GROMACS .gro file of C-alpha atoms in nm:
model
  337
    1UNK     CA    1   0.008   0.007   0.001
    2UNK     CA    2   0.143   0.338  -0.112
    3UNK     CA    3   0.228   0.559   0.201
    4UNK     CA    4   0.016   0.867   0.235
    5UNK     CA    5   0.198   1.178   0.121
    6UNK     CA    6   0.203   1.476   0.356
    7UNK     CA    7   0.047   1.793   0.269
    8UNK     CA    8   0.222   2.130   0.218
    9UNK     CA    9   0.058   2.467   0.274
   10UNK     CA   10   0.227   2.739   0.063
   11UNK     CA   11   0.126   3.071   0.184
   12UNK     CA   12   0.183   3.383  -0.047
   13UNK     CA   13   0.069   3.735   0.029
   14UNK     CA   14   0.032   3.951  -0.254
   15UNK     CA   15  -0.027   4.298  -0.335
   16UNK     CA   16  -0.006   4.428  -0.689
   17UNK     CA   17   0.224   4.156  -0.841
   18UNK     CA   18   0.031   4.076  -1.148
   19UNK     CA   19   0.329   4.117  -1.377
   20UNK     CA   20   0.533   3.862  -1.188
   21UNK     CA   21   0.285   3.648  -0.995
   22UNK     CA   22   0.203   3.385  -1.287
   23UNK     CA   23   0.575   3.314  -1.307
   24UNK     CA   24   0.591   3.237  -0.940
   25UNK     CA   25   0.267   3.004  -0.951
   26UNK     CA   26   0.402   2.829  -1.248
   27UNK     CA   27   0.690   2.731  -1.055
   28UNK     CA   28   0.485   2.542  -0.797
   29UNK     CA   29   0.302   2.372  -1.080
   30UNK     CA   30   0.653   2.238  -1.178
   31UNK     CA   31   0.731   2.077  -0.851
   32UNK     CA   32   0.848   1.736  -0.822
   33UNK     CA   33   0.659   1.692  -0.497
   34UNK     CA   34   0.278   1.743  -0.582
   35UNK     CA   35   0.087   1.709  -0.264
   36UNK     CA   36   0.048   2.069  -0.183
   37UNK     CA   37  -0.197   2.365  -0.154
   38UNK     CA   38  -0.118   2.708  -0.226
   39UNK     CA   39  -0.309   3.003  -0.050
   40UNK     CA   40  -0.279   3.333  -0.198
   41UNK     CA   41  -0.377   3.608   0.038
   42UNK     CA   42  -0.445   3.933  -0.151
   43UNK     CA   43  -0.386   4.243   0.043
   44UNK     CA   44  -0.612   4.474  -0.178
   45UNK     CA   45  -0.445   4.453  -0.505
   46UNK     CA   46  -0.560   4.726  -0.770
   47UNK     CA   47  -0.401   4.578  -1.057
   48UNK     CA   48  -0.445   4.241  -1.250
   49UNK     CA   49  -0.315   4.027  -0.944
   50UNK     CA   50  -0.656   3.892  -0.862
   51UNK     CA   51  -0.736   3.796  -1.217
   52UNK     CA   52  -0.408   3.643  -1.244
   53UNK     CA   53  -0.505   3.405  -0.933
   54UNK     CA   54  -0.855   3.338  -1.064
   55UNK     CA   55  -0.703   3.204  -1.376
   56UNK     CA   56  -0.491   2.949  -1.201
   57UNK     CA   57  -0.774   2.860  -0.964
   58UNK     CA   58  -0.984   2.759  -1.262
   59UNK     CA   59  -0.728   2.518  -1.408
   60UNK     CA   60  -0.556   2.382  -1.068
   61UNK     CA   61  -0.764   2.353  -0.756
   62UNK     CA   62  -0.463   2.350  -0.540
   63UNK     CA   63  -0.439   2.718  -0.566
   64UNK     CA   64  -0.676   2.916  -0.345
   65UNK     CA   65  -0.779   3.292  -0.352
   66UNK     CA   66  -0.812   3.459  -0.009
   67UNK     CA   67  -0.843   3.815   0.094
   68UNK     CA   68  -0.692   3.963   0.394
   69UNK     CA   69  -0.997   4.020   0.649
   70UNK     CA   70  -1.086   4.379   0.698
   71UNK     CA   71  -1.014   4.366   1.064
   72UNK     CA   72  -0.653   4.287   1.024
   73UNK     CA   73  -0.386   4.564   0.954
   74UNK     CA   74  -0.283   4.609   0.598
   75UNK     CA   75   0.039   4.432   0.501
   76UNK     CA   76   0.209   4.105   0.439
   77UNK     CA   77   0.240   4.001   0.790
   78UNK     CA   78  -0.134   3.981   0.840
   79UNK     CA   79  -0.179   3.788   0.551
   80UNK     CA   80   0.093   3.548   0.633
   81UNK     CA   81  -0.068   3.487   0.964
   82UNK     CA   82  -0.416   3.457   0.815
   83UNK     CA   83  -0.304   3.211   0.563
   84UNK     CA   84  -0.129   3.021   0.831
   85UNK     CA   85  -0.459   2.987   1.045
   86UNK     CA   86  -0.647   2.860   0.744
   87UNK     CA   87  -0.383   2.638   0.616
   88UNK     CA   88  -0.460   2.269   0.644
   89UNK     CA   89  -0.115   2.111   0.565
   90UNK     CA   90   0.119   1.928   0.802
   91UNK     CA   91   0.406   2.142   0.674
   92UNK     CA   92   0.401   2.541   0.603
   93UNK     CA   93   0.599   2.747   0.360
   94UNK     CA   94   0.550   3.097   0.366
   95UNK     CA   95   0.665   3.256   0.017
   96UNK     CA   96   0.701   3.584  -0.157
   97UNK     CA   97   0.490   3.655  -0.458
   98UNK     CA   98   0.790   3.760  -0.666
   99UNK     CA   99   1.027   3.489  -0.604
  100UNK     CA  100   1.044   3.138  -0.775
  101UNK     CA  101   1.108   2.783  -0.648
  102UNK     CA  102   1.315   2.555  -0.837
  103UNK     CA  103   1.147   2.210  -0.923
  104UNK     CA  104   1.269   2.011  -0.615
  105UNK     CA  105   1.221   2.297  -0.370
  106UNK     CA  106   0.960   2.124  -0.177
  107UNK     CA  107   1.107   1.755  -0.218
  108UNK     CA  108   1.443   1.795  -0.106
  109UNK     CA  109   1.355   1.984   0.218
  110UNK     CA  110   1.078   1.750   0.291
  111UNK     CA  111   1.322   1.458   0.245
  112UNK     CA  112   1.524   1.616   0.558
  113UNK     CA  113   1.238   1.565   0.782
  114UNK     CA  114   1.181   1.209   0.650
  115UNK     CA  115   1.542   1.141   0.746
  116UNK     CA  116   1.494   1.310   1.098
  117UNK     CA  117   1.167   1.336   1.261
  118UNK     CA  118   1.299   1.551   1.542
  119UNK     CA  119   1.338   1.856   1.299
  120UNK     CA  120   1.125   2.153   1.350
  121UNK     CA  121   1.230   2.323   1.013
  122UNK     CA  122   1.431   2.242   0.702
  123UNK     CA  123   1.618   2.499   0.505
  124UNK     CA  124   1.801   2.558   0.191
  125UNK     CA  125   1.996   2.854   0.005
  126UNK     CA  126   1.903   3.097  -0.251
  127UNK     CA  127   2.016   3.200  -0.608
  128UNK     CA  128   1.955   3.571  -0.673
  129UNK     CA  129   1.841   3.651  -1.014
  130UNK     CA  130   1.763   4.000  -1.182
  131UNK     CA  131   1.503   4.165  -1.405
  132UNK     CA  132   1.786   4.350  -1.587
  133UNK     CA  133   1.944   4.051  -1.726
  134UNK     CA  134   2.249   4.055  -1.485
  135UNK     CA  135   2.401   3.696  -1.421
  136UNK     CA  136   2.256   3.490  -1.145
  137UNK     CA  137   2.462   3.457  -0.831
  138UNK     CA  138   2.433   3.233  -0.544
  139UNK     CA  139   2.373   3.304  -0.178
  140UNK     CA  140   2.694   3.271   0.024
  141UNK     CA  141   2.717   2.979   0.247
  142UNK     CA  142   2.698   3.056   0.588
  143UNK     CA  143   3.009   2.962   0.823
  144UNK     CA  144   2.917   2.857   1.179
  145UNK     CA  145   3.157   3.052   1.368
  146UNK     CA  146   3.011   2.990   1.707
  147UNK     CA  147   2.847   2.692   1.891
  148UNK     CA  148   2.569   2.915   1.970
  149UNK     CA  149   2.296   2.967   1.729
  150UNK     CA  150   2.216   3.285   1.878
  151UNK     CA  151   2.545   3.427   1.837
  152UNK     CA  152   2.579   3.292   1.456
  153UNK     CA  153   2.248   3.465   1.403
  154UNK     CA  154   2.330   3.816   1.496
  155UNK     CA  155   2.712   3.807   1.438
  156UNK     CA  156   2.797   3.560   1.190
  157UNK     CA  157   2.535   3.612   0.896
  158UNK     CA  158   2.300   3.301   0.996
  159UNK     CA  159   1.934   3.428   0.850
  160UNK     CA  160   1.666   3.276   0.643
  161UNK     CA  161   1.491   3.458   0.367
  162UNK     CA  162   1.104   3.403   0.406
  163UNK     CA  163   1.054   3.158   0.163
  164UNK     CA  164   1.353   2.922   0.258
  165UNK     CA  165   1.218   2.749   0.570
  166UNK     CA  166   0.980   2.459   0.543
  167UNK     CA  167   0.811   2.440   0.889
  168UNK     CA  168   0.665   2.169   1.074
  169UNK     CA  169   0.309   2.300   1.153
  170UNK     CA  170   0.263   2.121   1.477
  171UNK     CA  171   0.575   2.272   1.605
  172UNK     CA  172   0.459   2.628   1.512
  173UNK     CA  173   0.124   2.591   1.689
  174UNK     CA  174   0.313   2.450   1.988
  175UNK     CA  175   0.548   2.752   2.003
  176UNK     CA  176   0.246   3.005   1.936
  177UNK     CA  177   0.484   3.240   1.751
  178UNK     CA  178   0.347   3.435   1.439
  179UNK     CA  179   0.455   3.726   1.238
  180UNK     CA  180   0.425   4.058   1.389
  181UNK     CA  181   0.178   4.245   1.212
  182UNK     CA  182   0.310   4.618   1.329
  183UNK     CA  183   0.635   4.546   1.159
  184UNK     CA  184   0.709   4.702   0.800
  185UNK     CA  185   1.041   4.573   0.798
  186UNK     CA  186   1.268   4.284   0.951
  187UNK     CA  187   0.983   4.088   1.007
  188UNK     CA  188   1.138   3.763   0.904
  189UNK     CA  189   1.440   3.834   1.106
  190UNK     CA  190   1.222   3.899   1.422
  191UNK     CA  191   0.997   3.586   1.360
  192UNK     CA  192   1.321   3.364   1.305
  193UNK     CA  193   1.507   3.489   1.588
  194UNK     CA  194   1.230   3.443   1.841
  195UNK     CA  195   1.221   3.051   1.730
  196UNK     CA  196   1.600   3.027   1.729
  197UNK     CA  197   1.593   3.192   2.090
  198UNK     CA  198   1.366   2.902   2.197
  199UNK     CA  199   1.584   2.636   2.049
  200UNK     CA  200   1.476   2.566   1.692
  201UNK     CA  201   1.596   2.240   1.546
  202UNK     CA  202   1.661   2.265   1.184
  203UNK     CA  203   1.888   2.127   0.907
  204UNK     CA  204   1.999   2.296   0.587
  205UNK     CA  205   2.011   2.070   0.262
  206UNK     CA  206   2.280   2.315   0.132
  207UNK     CA  207   2.151   2.338  -0.232
  208UNK     CA  208   2.008   2.660  -0.391
  209UNK     CA  209   1.660   2.583  -0.432
  210UNK     CA  210   1.508   2.931  -0.395
  211UNK     CA  211   1.532   3.192  -0.684
  212UNK     CA  212   1.536   3.536  -0.514
  213UNK     CA  213   1.425   3.834  -0.744
  214UNK     CA  214   1.642   4.136  -0.664
  215UNK     CA  215   1.665   4.505  -0.775
  216UNK     CA  216   1.281   4.511  -0.840
  217UNK     CA  217   0.998   4.724  -0.708
  218UNK     CA  218   0.997   4.521  -0.399
  219UNK     CA  219   0.866   4.591  -0.038
  220UNK     CA  220   1.231   4.568   0.077
  221UNK     CA  221   1.369   4.824  -0.188
  222UNK     CA  222   1.087   5.083  -0.120
  223UNK     CA  223   1.123   5.051   0.286
  224UNK     CA  224   1.490   5.183   0.245
  225UNK     CA  225   1.534   5.516   0.437
  226UNK     CA  226   1.172   5.529   0.537
  227UNK     CA  227   1.110   5.629   0.914
  228UNK     CA  228   0.838   5.364   0.949
  229UNK     CA  229   1.069   5.100   0.813
  230UNK     CA  230   1.374   5.194   1.046
  231UNK     CA  231   1.148   5.210   1.349
  232UNK     CA  232   1.044   4.850   1.272
  233UNK     CA  233   1.414   4.747   1.259
  234UNK     CA  234   1.462   4.935   1.584
  235UNK     CA  235   1.176   4.738   1.755
  236UNK     CA  236   1.325   4.421   1.653
  237UNK     CA  237   1.669   4.480   1.768
  238UNK     CA  238   1.527   4.601   2.105
  239UNK     CA  239   1.319   4.288   2.126
  240UNK     CA  240   1.653   4.088   2.062
  241UNK     CA  241   1.816   4.296   2.313
  242UNK     CA  242   1.555   4.213   2.594
  243UNK     CA  243   1.558   3.851   2.516
  244UNK     CA  244   1.942   3.812   2.535
  245UNK     CA  245   1.942   4.033   2.836
  246UNK     CA  246   1.698   3.787   3.006
  247UNK     CA  247   1.901   3.465   2.993
  248UNK     CA  248   2.178   3.346   3.217
  249UNK     CA  249   2.308   3.107   2.954
  250UNK     CA  250   2.688   3.066   3.008
  251UNK     CA  251   2.748   2.957   2.669
  252UNK     CA  252   2.616   3.299   2.545
  253UNK     CA  253   2.867   3.598   2.511
  254UNK     CA  254   2.610   3.828   2.624
  255UNK     CA  255   2.851   4.109   2.639
  256UNK     CA  256   2.961   4.089   2.277
  257UNK     CA  257   2.610   4.065   2.158
  258UNK     CA  258   2.485   4.355   2.374
  259UNK     CA  259   2.777   4.563   2.273
  260UNK     CA  260   2.688   4.492   1.910
  261UNK     CA  261   2.336   4.567   1.959
  262UNK     CA  262   2.420   4.902   2.096
  263UNK     CA  263   2.658   5.005   1.806
  264UNK     CA  264   2.361   4.909   1.561
  265UNK     CA  265   2.089   5.081   1.742
  266UNK     CA  266   2.273   5.416   1.826
  267UNK     CA  267   2.344   5.435   1.457
  268UNK     CA  268   1.996   5.378   1.357
  269UNK     CA  269   1.862   5.635   1.618
  270UNK     CA  270   2.085   5.893   1.448
  271UNK     CA  271   1.950   5.793   1.105
  272UNK     CA  272   1.583   5.825   1.223
  273UNK     CA  273   1.648   6.176   1.378
  274UNK     CA  274   1.841   6.265   1.047
  275UNK     CA  275   1.546   6.188   0.833
  276UNK     CA  276   1.267   6.335   1.049
  277UNK     CA  277   1.063   6.593   0.875
  278UNK     CA  278   0.986   6.852   1.126
  279UNK     CA  279   1.044   6.926   1.497
  280UNK     CA  280   0.727   6.748   1.610
  281UNK     CA  281   0.848   6.413   1.479
  282UNK     CA  282   1.215   6.464   1.603
  283UNK     CA  283   1.093   6.545   1.945
  284UNK     CA  284   0.880   6.204   1.933
  285UNK     CA  285   1.164   6.017   1.802
  286UNK     CA  286   1.386   6.149   2.085
  287UNK     CA  287   1.133   6.095   2.357
  288UNK     CA  288   1.051   5.761   2.247
  289UNK     CA  289   1.383   5.599   2.175
  290UNK     CA  290   1.627   5.774   2.410
  291UNK     CA  291   1.494   5.559   2.703
  292UNK     CA  292   1.553   5.234   2.513
  293UNK     CA  293   1.919   5.336   2.397
  294UNK     CA  294   1.999   5.434   2.773
  295UNK     CA  295   1.856   5.072   2.888
  296UNK     CA  296   2.115   4.920   2.678
  297UNK     CA  297   2.420   5.154   2.743
  298UNK     CA  298   2.360   5.113   3.124
  299UNK     CA  299   2.454   4.758   3.107
  300UNK     CA  300   2.768   4.713   3.304
  301UNK     CA  301   2.961   4.620   2.982
  302UNK     CA  302   2.984   4.999   2.907
  303UNK     CA  303   3.178   5.280   3.084
  304UNK     CA  304   3.029   5.586   3.224
  305UNK     CA  305   3.225   5.781   2.967
  306UNK     CA  306   3.040   5.624   2.694
  307UNK     CA  307   2.695   5.712   2.863
  308UNK     CA  308   2.796   6.075   2.891
  309UNK     CA  309   2.918   6.091   2.530
  310UNK     CA  310   2.590   5.965   2.439
  311UNK     CA  311   2.380   6.234   2.633
  312UNK     CA  312   2.584   6.494   2.463
  313UNK     CA  313   2.528   6.363   2.128
  314UNK     CA  314   2.156   6.346   2.204
  315UNK     CA  315   2.153   6.708   2.319
  316UNK     CA  316   2.365   6.810   2.004
  317UNK     CA  317   2.116   6.626   1.768
  318UNK     CA  318   1.812   6.746   1.936
  319UNK     CA  319   1.927   7.123   1.911
  320UNK     CA  320   2.122   7.128   1.575
  321UNK     CA  321   2.075   6.797   1.416
  322UNK     CA  322   2.435   6.723   1.423
  323UNK     CA  323   2.688   6.506   1.590
  324UNK     CA  324   2.704   6.184   1.408
  325UNK     CA  325   3.023   6.085   1.595
  326UNK     CA  326   2.882   6.082   1.907
  327UNK     CA  327   2.668   5.796   1.772
  328UNK     CA  328   2.941   5.602   1.616
  329UNK     CA  329   3.114   5.308   1.793
  330UNK     CA  330   3.302   5.100   1.549
  331UNK     CA  331   3.490   4.922   1.854
  332UNK     CA  332   3.147   4.735   1.922
  333UNK     CA  333   3.108   4.624   1.559
  334UNK     CA  334   3.170   4.247   1.634
  335UNK     CA  335   2.997   4.126   1.312
  336UNK     CA  336   3.213   3.878   1.129
  337UNK     CA  337   3.065   3.935   0.778
   0.00000   0.00000   0.00000
């Protein structure tokens, strides 16, 4: 008797991707593993996106068209969470609507679970491709420079694009972790870190199975230098700091990690101040984020001189919007990549 194949739920949030979405969906029709459902959650598209989805649904019932509920905030994170809530698969794979999957994208990562039932997640690598015809290039392999996955994630380049992980759904339900719907940027980094912090058990198949579209009109491209996006990044790093600061794991180099987070946060703090559009916004940024910066710098790893230097910088930037040197601490840049 043939063994029943598990069901994989592919969840794709989409907004005005009618020009590239068909290519993405076709890449799933060409998968060597065929027992999947694809939940497309539209975020209020005004172009031909919905019609593209309907055309696929008519020909292939594995595709489903859904709309973000009106009581959920606009954005890809709410669409991802809603798709997860209505998914029926044993495994879950979130995916971006402008990326592509190679034919063995599902099969190869599923094989890792079949070889090791204790896994929570199976991963792969990406190959970048460009709309302008530039040659493809492969994602750099991640070197494990620390025995601690938290240090690897923060300092040594360990990360996953949204579409790379194939998740065991029962694990995600047990952990009760979802995407933060308030974030406009770094949402996948935040989501993945929370699970790594909890002891995520994963393996990487080491093949480049995701085709990552770059240099196009993407959410990440449009959010660069955007204050809302920067505030999301700040929130994510502050959450990482709070989690790290809360543990007493002796295998974790807390000082090194917190010094690095301070280095990144104060630089971003200055950047947010620099792009503030008026005095009211400037004051809001200073009043909101100064206490959070001070929470970090008051850790015993930092000298009082650094605290005084930072306070002087905040005074200068509040009154003159100058003083970047007071927010630049390269001695704490412990990143290895």
